[in-house]
Amino acid sequence: MKKFFTLLLALVMTAAIGVTMSGCSKELIGFDIELAKAVADKLGVGVSFVEINWDTKEAELDNRSIDAAWNGFTYTKARDEGYFDEDRNQQIGGLDFTGMYMENKQVAVVKKENAEKFGTLEGLKSAKSMVAEAGSAGFTTIQDVFEKEPVPAKKQLDIFTEVSSGASDVGVIDAVMAGYYITSETGAYHESLSVVEIEGVEKEFYAVGCREKSNLPAVFNHVLAGLWADGTIRKIGEKYGLQDVLVNGFGEYDENYQFPTDGDYAAVLKAKKFVVGYTVFAPMAYKG
């Protein structure tokens, strides 16, 4: 597990330098953004991106404001099958997901001067306050691993300012994001924050989330299988330093696949585009 953690941070750190130095147009870029565009191109439709509150992604899907939550979305059985969220006092999901495409894990971020104090699991447990994005895997990690009530952040970026300001002792975020913003020498928080591995936290996997009973996951899986086979996904991954944490959860490409003629896919064809919900989360989706 430690080997995976070190590898992931190193890969993203290296790529962040190149992307940061070459990107000055401030357009929306990132691994998930480019992958969604590649899928749209293969389908012959457009794709639009809408920044959302990640805590309400299920509602955004249900009311059809978006067709997919495609932004480093951690697959869990609970999200797939549905669960009752006591914090929000409502039933959440279930959702339908594509196959998994990337490994990740949750890590802690602390002030550099507190790295030794919070450098162990016991040290982290002694933190008076812990912050994570509402509705995220990090939020659940704080509840399950540390048995604390997290301070809810509207988006993962807010975690950095929350910890930097001293408002919270510890933040819990995705390792891929920590690598970009902290471990990289060009990262905005490289000088002020440190990354701490959370002992016992297992690897997790990203997938694209869609409405329950939507036929888009099957369509996306078909296209993604082709993009895996022709090397497109790896090429995008290499650009963002993620090539060694990619996984093929789509299966083999089926040349005889029959596209559906109804449901969400028919609606996408009629609209000539699908809509992706995202939050700012480098290197997956950000302005560069």
Coordinates of C-alpha atoms in Angstrom, one line a residue:
M1 CA 0.0 0.0 0.0
K2 CA 2.8 2.4 0.8
K3 CA 4.4 1.6 -2.5
F4 CA 1.2 2.6 -4.3
F5 CA 0.9 5.8 -2.3
T6 CA 4.5 6.8 -3.1
L7 CA 4.2 5.9 -6.8
L8 CA 0.9 7.9 -7.2
L9 CA 2.3 11.0 -5.6
A10 CA 5.5 10.9 -7.6
L11 CA 3.7 10.4 -10.9
V12 CA 1.3 13.2 -10.4
M13 CA 4.1 15.5 -9.1
T14 CA 6.1 15.0 -12.2
A15 CA 3.2 15.6 -14.6
A16 CA 2.0 18.6 -12.7
I17 CA 5.2 20.5 -13.5
G18 CA 4.8 19.9 -17.2
V19 CA 1.1 20.7 -17.3
T20 CA 1.5 23.8 -15.2
M21 CA 4.3 25.2 -17.3
S22 CA 2.6 24.6 -20.6
G23 CA -1.0 25.6 -19.7
C24 CA -1.7 29.3 -19.5
S25 CA -5.0 29.6 -21.4
K26 CA -7.2 28.9 -18.3
E27 CA -9.4 26.5 -20.2
L28 CA -11.0 23.6 -18.5
I29 CA -8.6 20.7 -18.7
G30 CA -7.8 17.5 -16.8
F31 CA -7.8 13.8 -17.2
D32 CA -11.5 13.3 -16.8
I33 CA -12.3 16.3 -19.0
E34 CA -10.2 15.0 -21.9
L35 CA -11.5 11.5 -21.4
A36 CA -15.1 12.6 -21.5
K37 CA -14.4 14.6 -24.7
A38 CA -12.8 11.5 -26.3
V39 CA -16.0 9.5 -25.5
A40 CA -18.1 12.3 -27.0
D41 CA -16.0 12.4 -30.2
K42 CA -16.5 8.6 -30.6
L43 CA -20.2 9.0 -30.1
G44 CA -20.4 11.8 -32.6
V45 CA -22.0 14.2 -30.0
G46 CA -20.8 17.1 -27.9
V47 CA -20.2 17.3 -24.2
S48 CA -20.8 20.2 -21.8
F49 CA -19.3 20.6 -18.4
V50 CA -21.2 22.0 -15.4
E51 CA -19.6 22.8 -12.1
I52 CA -21.7 21.4 -9.3
N53 CA -21.9 21.0 -5.6
W54 CA -20.5 17.5 -5.1
D55 CA -22.7 16.9 -2.1
T56 CA -25.8 17.2 -4.4
K57 CA -24.5 15.2 -7.3
E58 CA -27.3 12.5 -6.8
A59 CA -30.0 15.2 -7.0
E60 CA -28.3 16.7 -10.1
L61 CA -28.5 13.4 -11.8
D62 CA -32.1 12.7 -10.6
N63 CA -33.4 16.0 -11.9
R64 CA -31.5 15.6 -15.2
S65 CA -29.4 18.7 -14.8
I66 CA -26.4 16.4 -15.6
D67 CA -26.1 13.0 -17.3
A68 CA -23.0 11.9 -15.6
A69 CA -20.9 12.7 -12.5
W70 CA -17.5 12.3 -14.0
N71 CA -14.9 13.7 -11.7
G72 CA -12.8 11.3 -9.7
F73 CA -16.0 9.7 -8.4
T74 CA -15.1 6.9 -6.0
Y75 CA -17.2 3.7 -6.6
T76 CA -18.7 2.1 -3.5
K77 CA -21.3 -0.6 -3.0
A78 CA -23.4 1.8 -1.0
R79 CA -23.4 4.4 -3.8
D80 CA -24.3 1.7 -6.2
E81 CA -27.1 0.1 -4.2
G82 CA -28.3 3.2 -2.4
Y83 CA -28.2 4.1 1.3
F84 CA -29.8 6.4 3.9
D85 CA -27.6 9.4 4.6
E86 CA -28.2 10.3 8.3
D87 CA -26.4 13.7 7.9
R88 CA -28.7 14.8 5.1
N89 CA -31.7 12.8 6.5
Q90 CA -32.5 11.4 3.1
Q91 CA -32.1 8.3 0.9
I92 CA -29.2 8.5 -1.5
G93 CA -28.9 6.5 -4.8
G94 CA -28.5 4.0 -6.0
L95 CA -26.6 5.0 -9.0
D96 CA -25.4 3.1 -12.1
F97 CA -21.7 3.1 -12.8
T98 CA -19.4 2.4 -15.6
G99 CA -16.5 0.1 -15.1
M100 CA -13.7 1.4 -12.9
Y101 CA -10.8 3.2 -14.6
M102 CA -8.4 4.5 -11.9
E103 CA -6.9 3.6 -8.5
N104 CA -6.8 6.2 -5.7
K105 CA -6.8 6.3 -1.9
Q106 CA -7.6 8.9 0.7
V107 CA -4.7 10.8 2.4
A108 CA -4.4 13.4 5.1
V109 CA -3.1 16.9 4.6
V110 CA -1.7 19.0 7.5
K111 CA 0.4 22.1 8.0
K112 CA 4.1 21.4 7.4
E113 CA 4.9 22.4 11.0
N114 CA 2.4 19.8 12.2
A115 CA 3.7 17.0 10.0
E116 CA 5.4 15.2 12.9
K117 CA 2.6 15.7 15.3
F118 CA 0.0 14.2 12.9
G119 CA 2.4 11.8 11.2
T120 CA 0.9 8.6 12.6
L121 CA -2.6 7.2 12.8
E122 CA -2.7 7.9 16.5
G123 CA -1.5 11.4 15.9
L124 CA -4.2 12.0 13.3
K125 CA -6.8 10.6 15.7
S126 CA -5.7 13.3 18.2
A127 CA -6.7 16.1 15.8
K128 CA -9.4 18.4 17.2
S129 CA -11.0 19.0 13.8
M130 CA -11.0 17.3 10.4
V131 CA -12.3 18.6 7.2
A132 CA -13.4 16.9 3.9
E133 CA -15.6 17.7 1.0
A134 CA -19.2 17.0 1.8
G135 CA -20.5 13.8 0.2
S136 CA -16.9 12.6 -0.7
A137 CA -15.0 9.5 0.1
G138 CA -12.8 11.6 2.4
F139 CA -15.9 12.6 4.4
T140 CA -16.7 8.9 4.9
T141 CA -13.1 8.1 5.8
I142 CA -13.2 10.7 8.7
Q143 CA -16.4 9.1 10.0
D144 CA -15.4 5.5 9.6
V145 CA -11.7 5.5 10.4
F146 CA -11.4 8.4 12.9
E147 CA -15.0 8.2 14.2
K148 CA -15.3 12.0 14.1
E149 CA -17.8 14.3 12.6
P150 CA -16.1 16.1 9.7
V151 CA -16.2 19.8 9.0
P152 CA -18.0 19.8 5.6
A153 CA -16.2 21.7 2.7
K154 CA -18.2 22.7 -0.4
K155 CA -15.3 21.5 -2.6
Q156 CA -12.0 19.8 -2.2
L157 CA -10.0 23.0 -2.9
D158 CA -11.5 24.5 0.2
I159 CA -9.8 21.9 2.3
F160 CA -6.4 23.4 1.6
T161 CA -7.4 26.9 2.8
E162 CA -9.2 25.4 5.8
V163 CA -6.0 23.6 6.9
S164 CA -3.6 26.4 6.0
S165 CA -5.6 28.9 8.0
G166 CA -5.6 26.6 11.0
A167 CA -9.4 26.4 11.0
S168 CA -9.0 22.6 10.9
D169 CA -6.1 20.5 12.0
V170 CA -6.4 17.8 9.3
G171 CA -8.0 17.6 5.8
V172 CA -8.7 14.3 4.0
I173 CA -8.6 14.3 0.2
D174 CA -7.8 12.1 -2.8
A175 CA -4.1 11.2 -3.2
V176 CA -4.2 12.2 -6.9
M177 CA -5.2 15.8 -5.8
A178 CA -2.6 15.9 -3.0
G179 CA 0.1 15.0 -5.5
Y180 CA -0.8 17.9 -7.7
Y181 CA -1.3 20.6 -5.2
I182 CA 1.2 19.7 -2.4
T183 CA 3.8 17.1 -3.4
S184 CA 4.6 18.8 -6.7
E185 CA 7.3 21.5 -6.4
T186 CA 5.0 23.8 -8.4
G187 CA 2.0 23.0 -6.3
A188 CA 0.2 25.9 -4.8
Y189 CA 0.5 24.4 -1.3
H190 CA 3.9 22.8 -1.6
E191 CA 5.6 25.1 0.9
S192 CA 2.8 25.2 3.5
L193 CA 1.2 21.7 3.7
S194 CA 2.3 18.1 4.0
V195 CA 0.7 14.8 2.9
V196 CA 0.3 12.0 5.5
E197 CA -0.6 8.5 4.6
I198 CA -3.6 7.1 6.6
E199 CA -2.6 3.7 7.9
G200 CA -5.1 1.0 7.1
V201 CA -7.0 2.9 4.4
E202 CA -7.5 0.7 1.3
K203 CA -7.2 1.6 -2.3
E204 CA -10.4 2.8 -4.0
F205 CA -11.4 3.1 -7.6
Y206 CA -12.9 5.8 -9.8
A207 CA -15.9 5.2 -12.1
V208 CA -18.4 7.4 -13.9
G209 CA -21.7 7.7 -12.1
C210 CA -25.1 8.0 -13.9
R211 CA -28.8 7.8 -12.9
E212 CA -30.2 4.5 -11.7
K213 CA -31.4 2.4 -14.7
S214 CA -29.6 4.7 -17.2
N215 CA -28.3 3.0 -20.3
L216 CA -25.4 5.5 -20.5
P217 CA -23.0 3.4 -18.4
A218 CA -23.2 0.5 -20.9
V219 CA -22.7 2.9 -23.8
F220 CA -19.8 4.6 -22.1
N221 CA -18.2 1.2 -21.2
H222 CA -18.3 0.2 -24.8
V223 CA -16.6 3.4 -26.0
L224 CA -14.1 3.4 -23.1
A225 CA -13.2 -0.2 -23.9
G226 CA -12.3 0.9 -27.4
L227 CA -10.3 3.9 -26.1
W228 CA -8.4 1.5 -23.8
A229 CA -7.7 -0.9 -26.7
D230 CA -6.4 1.9 -29.0
G231 CA -4.2 3.5 -26.4
T232 CA -6.1 6.7 -26.0
I233 CA -6.7 6.4 -22.3
R234 CA -3.1 5.6 -21.6
K235 CA -2.0 8.6 -23.7
I236 CA -4.3 11.0 -21.7
G237 CA -3.0 9.3 -18.5
E238 CA 0.6 10.0 -19.4
K239 CA -0.1 13.6 -19.9
Y240 CA -1.3 13.9 -16.3
G241 CA 1.1 11.4 -14.7
L242 CA -1.6 8.8 -14.1
Q243 CA -0.6 6.1 -16.5
D244 CA 0.4 3.6 -13.8
V245 CA -2.8 3.9 -11.8
L246 CA -5.1 3.3 -14.7
V247 CA -7.2 0.1 -14.7
N248 CA -9.5 -1.5 -17.4
G249 CA -12.8 -2.1 -15.8
F250 CA -14.6 -1.9 -19.1
G251 CA -13.8 -5.3 -20.5
E252 CA -12.8 -6.1 -24.1
Y253 CA -14.0 -4.0 -27.0
D254 CA -17.0 -5.6 -28.7
E255 CA -17.1 -4.7 -32.5
N256 CA -20.7 -6.1 -32.6
Y257 CA -22.1 -4.0 -29.8
Q258 CA -25.6 -2.8 -30.5
F259 CA -26.3 0.7 -29.3
P260 CA -29.6 1.2 -27.5
T261 CA -32.4 3.2 -29.2
D262 CA -34.2 4.4 -26.1
G263 CA -33.6 5.8 -22.7
D264 CA -30.9 8.3 -21.7
Y265 CA -28.8 7.5 -24.8
A266 CA -31.7 8.4 -27.1
A267 CA -32.0 11.7 -25.2
V268 CA -28.3 12.3 -25.7
L269 CA -28.6 11.8 -29.4
K270 CA -31.6 14.1 -29.6
A271 CA -29.8 16.8 -27.6
K272 CA -26.6 16.1 -29.6
K273 CA -24.6 16.2 -26.3
F274 CA -24.3 14.8 -22.8
V275 CA -23.8 16.9 -19.7
V276 CA -21.0 16.1 -17.2
G277 CA -21.1 17.4 -13.6
Y278 CA -17.7 18.2 -12.1
T279 CA -15.9 20.0 -9.3
V280 CA -12.5 21.7 -9.5
F281 CA -10.2 18.8 -8.7
A282 CA -6.7 18.7 -10.4
P283 CA -5.4 16.8 -12.2
M284 CA -8.9 15.5 -13.1
A285 CA -10.7 18.7 -13.8
Y286 CA -9.3 22.2 -13.4
K287 CA -8.6 25.5 -15.2
G288 CA -5.1 25.4 -16.7

